[in-house]
Amino acid sequence: MAVAPICRHHEKNEQTIIAMTQDEMKQAVAQAACDYVAAHLPAGAILGVGTGSTANYFIDAIATLKDRIGGTVASSEATRQRLEGHGIRVLDLNDVGQMAIYVDGADEIDGSLAMIKGGGGALTREKIVAAVADIFVCICDDTKRVKTLGRFPLPVEVIPMARAHVARQLKQLGGTPKLREGFVTDNGNLILDVHGLHIKQPTTLESQIDGIAGVVSNGLFARRGADVLLLATPSTVEVMKR
Ligand code: 5RP
C-alpha cells in the first residue's frame, strides 16, 4: 500500500527531491494507521492505543472515526487524557474481552518486527494492552529501523526498593543501567535505561530481564512483536507484515 505522504518538494538540478522531516513522517504514518483502522477494525470493535508523539498524531487522526469505534483502551494516562479530549470513549482493560487492533509507536524495530519500546516510560501498560490485542500495528519512521536492537537504551521498569539489586543484575547481563532521573511511571515505579546492549537474541534477553526479582517489565517486545509495521520513509509509508 502506498500512502500519500505529507511532503515538501525541493527543486534541485532539475530533479524533484521529495523529503519529509521526522515530524512530518510521524504525521504521515499516523494517518496511514488511521486508514488501516478504518479498513480493518470491525464496526463496534475495541481499539488499543499506544503512547508517544507518533501515537498522539494517531489519536488526533482517529477522532474522525470515533462513531464507528466501540471503545478504546489507553496504554497510559497521557493517552487516556488525549483520547477523552477528542470525545473518544476509553474503557478499562478489565472490562474488555477482546481487542481487534493495537496501534503504537516504537523506539527501535528490527527485521523480525521485534521492538524496543518505553522511551515514554509506558512500557508495562503498553505490553499488557498489546498482549490482549489480536493484531499489533507498529507505527514509526525509518529512523527507528535497525539491524540489531540495542542502540536505543533499553527501558526497564523496576519496583523502587529493588532499584540497586536490579541495576547490579543488569550489569551482569552486559549493560550499563542509568536511573531515569525525576521520572515515575503511571504505576508508581522507576525506570532504569540500560545502555550498551547489542541484542542478538531479543526473546532470550526479554525473558532473562523479566526473571530478575523486582523487575515489573522491560521494553523488549520480542516474544510478542508487531504483526504489521507501517514505516514512514522521507517519501512514502511502507507496509511490512510478519
Ligand atoms: C512510549 C513508547 C513510544 O512508543 C516510543 O517511545 C516512541 O515514541 P515516539 O512516537 O514519541 O517516537 O514506547 O513508552
CSV table of C-alpha atoms and ligand atoms in Angstrom, one decimal:
chain,number,residue,atom,x,y,z
A,1,MET,CA,0.0,0.0,0.0
A,2,ALA,CA,1.4,3.4,-0.9
A,3,VAL,CA,0.1,6.2,1.3
A,4,ALA,CA,0.1,9.7,0.0
A,5,PRO,CA,2.7,11.5,2.2
A,6,ILE,CA,2.7,15.0,3.5
A,7,CYS,CA,5.8,16.2,1.8
A,8,ARG,CA,7.9,19.1,0.6
A,9,HIS,CA,9.2,19.3,-2.9
A,10,HIS,CA,12.7,20.9,-3.4
A,11,GLU,CA,13.7,21.8,-6.9
A,12,LYS,CA,17.4,21.0,-7.4
A,13,ASN,CA,19.3,20.5,-10.6
A,14,GLU,CA,16.0,19.8,-12.5
A,15,GLN,CA,15.3,16.8,-10.2
A,16,THR,CA,12.5,16.8,-7.8
A,17,ILE,CA,13.5,15.6,-4.4
A,18,ILE,CA,10.6,14.7,-2.1
A,19,ALA,CA,11.6,14.8,1.6
A,20,MET,CA,9.7,14.9,4.9
A,21,THR,CA,11.0,15.9,8.3
A,22,GLN,CA,10.8,13.3,11.1
A,23,ASP,CA,7.7,15.1,12.4
A,24,GLU,CA,6.1,15.0,9.0
A,25,MET,CA,6.9,11.3,8.8
A,26,LYS,CA,5.2,10.7,12.1
A,27,GLN,CA,2.1,12.5,10.9
A,28,ALA,CA,2.1,10.5,7.6
A,29,VAL,CA,2.4,7.2,9.4
A,30,ALA,CA,-0.3,8.2,11.9
A,31,GLN,CA,-2.7,9.0,9.0
A,32,ALA,CA,-1.8,5.6,7.4
A,33,ALA,CA,-2.6,3.9,10.6
A,34,CYS,CA,-5.9,5.7,10.8
A,35,ASP,CA,-6.7,4.5,7.2
A,36,TYR,CA,-5.6,0.9,8.3
A,37,VAL,CA,-8.0,1.0,11.2
A,38,ALA,CA,-10.8,2.4,9.0
A,39,ALA,CA,-10.3,-0.6,6.7
A,40,HIS,CA,-9.7,-3.4,9.2
A,41,LEU,CA,-11.4,-2.6,12.5
A,42,PRO,CA,-14.8,-4.2,12.6
A,43,ALA,CA,-17.6,-1.7,13.4
A,44,GLY,CA,-18.0,-1.5,17.2
A,45,ALA,CA,-14.8,-3.3,17.9
A,46,ILE,CA,-12.2,-2.3,20.5
A,47,LEU,CA,-9.0,-0.5,19.6
A,48,GLY,CA,-5.9,-0.3,21.8
A,49,VAL,CA,-4.0,2.9,21.7
A,50,GLY,CA,-0.3,3.4,22.4
A,51,THR,CA,1.8,6.3,23.9
A,52,GLY,CA,4.2,8.8,22.5
A,53,SER,CA,4.4,11.6,19.9
A,54,THR,CA,3.5,9.3,16.9
A,55,ALA,CA,0.6,7.8,18.9
A,56,ASN,CA,-0.6,11.3,19.7
A,57,TYR,CA,-0.8,12.1,15.9
A,58,PHE,CA,-2.7,8.8,15.5
A,59,ILE,CA,-5.2,9.8,18.3
A,60,ASP,CA,-5.8,13.1,16.6
A,61,ALA,CA,-6.4,11.3,13.3
A,62,ILE,CA,-8.9,8.7,14.7
A,63,ALA,CA,-11.1,11.4,16.1
A,64,THR,CA,-12.8,11.2,12.7
A,65,LEU,CA,-13.6,7.5,13.3
A,66,LYS,CA,-15.0,7.8,16.8
A,67,ASP,CA,-18.6,6.9,15.9
A,68,ARG,CA,-17.6,3.5,14.5
A,69,ILE,CA,-15.1,2.5,17.2
A,70,GLY,CA,-16.7,0.5,20.0
A,71,GLY,CA,-14.2,1.9,22.5
A,72,THR,CA,-10.5,2.3,23.1
A,73,VAL,CA,-8.1,1.1,25.8
A,74,ALA,CA,-5.3,3.6,26.6
A,75,SER,CA,-1.8,2.4,27.4
A,76,SER,CA,-1.0,5.5,29.6
A,77,GLU,CA,-2.7,8.3,31.5
A,78,ALA,CA,-1.5,10.8,28.9
A,79,THR,CA,-3.1,8.7,26.1
A,80,ARG,CA,-6.3,8.4,28.1
A,81,GLN,CA,-6.5,12.2,28.5
A,82,ARG,CA,-5.8,12.9,24.8
A,83,LEU,CA,-8.5,10.3,23.7
A,84,GLU,CA,-11.0,11.7,26.1
A,85,GLY,CA,-10.2,15.3,24.9
A,86,HIS,CA,-11.4,14.2,21.5
A,87,GLY,CA,-14.6,12.7,22.9
A,88,ILE,CA,-13.3,9.2,22.2
A,89,ARG,CA,-14.6,6.5,24.6
A,90,VAL,CA,-11.9,5.0,26.8
A,91,LEU,CA,-12.6,1.6,28.6
A,92,ASP,CA,-11.0,-0.2,31.5
A,93,LEU,CA,-9.0,-3.1,30.1
A,94,ASN,CA,-10.7,-5.4,32.7
A,95,ASP,CA,-14.0,-4.7,31.0
A,96,VAL,CA,-12.7,-5.8,27.6
A,97,GLY,CA,-12.8,-9.4,26.5
A,98,GLN,CA,-11.3,-8.9,23.0
A,99,MET,CA,-9.3,-6.2,21.3
A,100,ALA,CA,-9.1,-6.3,17.5
A,101,ILE,CA,-6.1,-4.0,16.9
A,102,TYR,CA,-3.5,-2.2,19.0
A,103,VAL,CA,-1.6,0.7,17.4
A,104,ASP,CA,1.6,2.0,19.0
A,105,GLY,CA,5.0,3.5,18.1
A,106,ALA,CA,8.4,2.2,18.9
A,107,ASP,CA,11.9,3.4,19.7
A,108,GLU,CA,13.6,0.7,17.6
A,109,ILE,CA,12.3,-2.1,15.4
A,110,ASP,CA,14.3,-4.9,13.6
A,111,GLY,CA,13.6,-7.0,10.6
A,112,SER,CA,11.6,-9.6,12.6
A,113,LEU,CA,9.4,-6.8,13.9
A,114,ALA,CA,10.9,-7.2,17.4
A,115,MET,CA,11.0,-3.8,19.2
A,116,ILE,CA,12.4,-1.7,21.9
A,117,LYS,CA,9.7,0.5,23.5
A,118,GLY,CA,9.4,2.6,26.6
A,119,GLY,CA,11.1,5.8,25.7
A,120,GLY,CA,8.0,7.5,27.1
A,121,GLY,CA,8.0,5.2,30.1
A,122,ALA,CA,4.7,3.5,29.4
A,123,LEU,CA,6.2,0.1,28.5
A,124,THR,CA,4.4,-2.0,31.1
A,125,ARG,CA,0.9,-0.8,30.2
A,126,GLU,CA,1.8,-1.0,26.5
A,127,LYS,CA,2.9,-4.6,26.9
A,128,ILE,CA,-0.3,-5.5,28.8
A,129,VAL,CA,-2.5,-3.9,26.2
A,130,ALA,CA,-0.5,-5.5,23.3
A,131,ALA,CA,-0.9,-8.9,25.0
A,132,VAL,CA,-4.7,-8.7,24.7
A,133,ALA,CA,-4.8,-7.4,21.0
A,134,ASP,CA,-5.3,-9.7,18.1
A,135,ILE,CA,-3.1,-7.5,15.8
A,136,PHE,CA,-0.3,-5.2,16.9
A,137,VAL,CA,0.3,-2.5,14.3
A,138,CYS,CA,3.6,-0.6,14.9
A,139,ILE,CA,3.8,2.9,13.5
A,140,CYS,CA,7.2,4.6,13.2
A,141,ASP,CA,9.5,6.5,10.9
A,142,ASP,CA,12.6,4.9,9.3
A,143,THR,CA,15.0,6.5,11.9
A,144,LYS,CA,13.7,3.7,14.2
A,145,ARG,CA,14.6,0.8,11.8
A,146,VAL,CA,17.7,-1.1,12.9
A,147,LYS,CA,19.5,-4.3,12.1
A,148,THR,CA,20.3,-5.2,15.7
A,149,LEU,CA,18.3,-3.8,18.7
A,150,GLY,CA,20.2,-2.0,21.4
A,151,ARG,CA,21.4,1.3,20.2
A,152,PHE,CA,18.4,2.9,22.0
A,153,PRO,CA,18.9,2.4,25.8
A,154,LEU,CA,16.5,-0.4,26.9
A,155,PRO,CA,14.0,0.8,29.5
A,156,VAL,CA,13.3,-1.5,32.4
A,157,GLU,CA,10.5,-0.7,34.9
A,158,VAL,CA,11.5,-1.6,38.5
A,159,ILE,CA,9.9,-1.6,41.9
A,160,PRO,CA,11.6,1.3,43.8
A,161,MET,CA,13.1,-0.8,46.6
A,162,ALA,CA,14.7,-3.2,44.0
A,163,ARG,CA,16.5,-0.5,42.0
A,164,ALA,CA,20.0,-1.2,43.2
A,165,HIS,CA,19.6,-5.0,43.0
A,166,VAL,CA,18.2,-4.9,39.5
A,167,ALA,CA,20.9,-2.5,38.4
A,168,ARG,CA,23.6,-5.0,39.6
A,169,GLN,CA,21.9,-7.8,37.7
A,170,LEU,CA,21.6,-5.8,34.5
A,171,LYS,CA,25.3,-5.0,34.7
A,172,GLN,CA,26.0,-8.8,34.8
A,173,LEU,CA,24.0,-9.1,31.6
A,174,GLY,CA,26.5,-6.6,29.9
A,175,GLY,CA,24.5,-3.4,30.1
A,176,THR,CA,25.1,0.0,31.8
A,177,PRO,CA,21.9,0.9,33.7
A,178,LYS,CA,21.1,4.6,34.4
A,179,LEU,CA,18.2,5.8,36.5
A,180,ARG,CA,15.8,8.0,34.6
A,181,GLU,CA,16.0,11.0,36.9
A,182,GLY,CA,12.8,12.6,38.2
A,183,PHE,CA,10.6,10.1,36.4
A,184,VAL,CA,7.9,7.9,38.0
A,185,THR,CA,5.7,5.6,35.9
A,186,ASP,CA,1.9,5.6,35.8
A,187,ASN,CA,2.3,2.5,38.1
A,188,GLY,CA,4.4,4.4,40.7
A,189,ASN,CA,7.7,2.7,39.7
A,190,LEU,CA,11.1,3.8,38.4
A,191,ILE,CA,12.8,3.3,35.0
A,192,LEU,CA,16.4,2.1,34.5
A,193,ASP,CA,17.6,2.8,31.0
A,194,VAL,CA,20.2,0.2,30.0
A,195,HIS,CA,22.9,1.5,27.7
A,196,GLY,CA,25.5,-0.5,25.7
A,197,LEU,CA,23.5,-3.6,24.9
A,198,HIS,CA,23.9,-5.3,21.5
A,199,ILE,CA,20.9,-7.5,21.5
A,200,LYS,CA,21.5,-10.6,19.3
A,201,GLN,CA,18.7,-12.7,20.9
A,202,PRO,CA,15.9,-10.4,21.9
A,203,THR,CA,13.4,-13.1,23.1
A,204,THR,CA,16.0,-14.6,25.4
A,205,LEU,CA,17.1,-11.3,26.9
A,206,GLU,CA,13.5,-10.3,27.3
A,207,SER,CA,12.8,-13.4,29.4
A,208,GLN,CA,16.1,-13.1,31.3
A,209,ILE,CA,15.4,-9.5,32.4
A,210,ASP,CA,11.8,-10.3,33.3
A,211,GLY,CA,13.2,-13.1,35.6
A,212,ILE,CA,15.1,-10.6,37.8
A,213,ALA,CA,13.3,-10.1,41.1
A,214,GLY,CA,12.0,-6.5,41.3
A,215,VAL,CA,11.6,-6.0,37.5
A,216,VAL,CA,8.0,-5.2,36.5
A,217,SER,CA,8.6,-5.4,32.8
A,218,ASN,CA,11.2,-4.5,30.2
A,219,GLY,CA,11.0,-2.6,26.9
A,220,LEU,CA,11.8,-5.6,24.7
A,221,PHE,CA,8.8,-6.5,22.7
A,222,ALA,CA,10.2,-9.6,21.0
A,223,ARG,CA,8.1,-12.5,22.3
A,224,ARG,CA,5.1,-10.6,21.2
A,225,GLY,CA,6.4,-8.4,18.5
A,226,ALA,CA,4.5,-6.4,15.9
A,227,ASP,CA,2.3,-8.1,13.4
A,228,VAL,CA,2.2,-5.2,11.0
A,229,LEU,CA,4.7,-2.4,10.5
A,230,LEU,CA,3.7,0.9,8.9
A,231,LEU,CA,7.0,2.6,8.3
A,232,ALA,CA,7.3,6.2,7.1
A,233,THR,CA,10.2,7.0,4.9
A,234,PRO,CA,11.0,10.5,3.7
A,235,SER,CA,8.8,9.9,0.6
A,236,THR,CA,6.1,7.3,1.4
A,237,VAL,CA,4.7,4.9,4.0
A,238,GLU,CA,5.7,1.2,3.6
A,239,VAL,CA,3.8,-1.8,4.9
A,240,MET,CA,5.5,-4.9,6.3
A,241,LYS,CA,3.9,-8.0,7.8
A,242,ARG,CA,5.4,-10.7,10.0
B,1,5RP,C1,6.3,5.0,24.9
B,1,5RP,C2,6.8,4.3,23.7
B,1,5RP,C3,6.7,5.0,22.4
B,1,5RP,O1,6.0,4.2,21.5
B,1,5RP,C4,8.1,5.2,21.9
B,1,5RP,O2,8.9,5.9,22.9
B,1,5RP,C5,8.1,6.0,20.6
B,1,5RP,O3,7.7,7.3,20.8
B,1,5RP,P1,7.6,8.5,19.7
B,1,5RP,O4,6.5,8.1,18.8
B,1,5RP,O5,7.4,9.7,20.5
B,1,5RP,O6,9.0,8.5,19.0
B,1,5RP,O7,7.2,3.2,23.8
B,1,5RP,O8,6.6,4.3,26.1
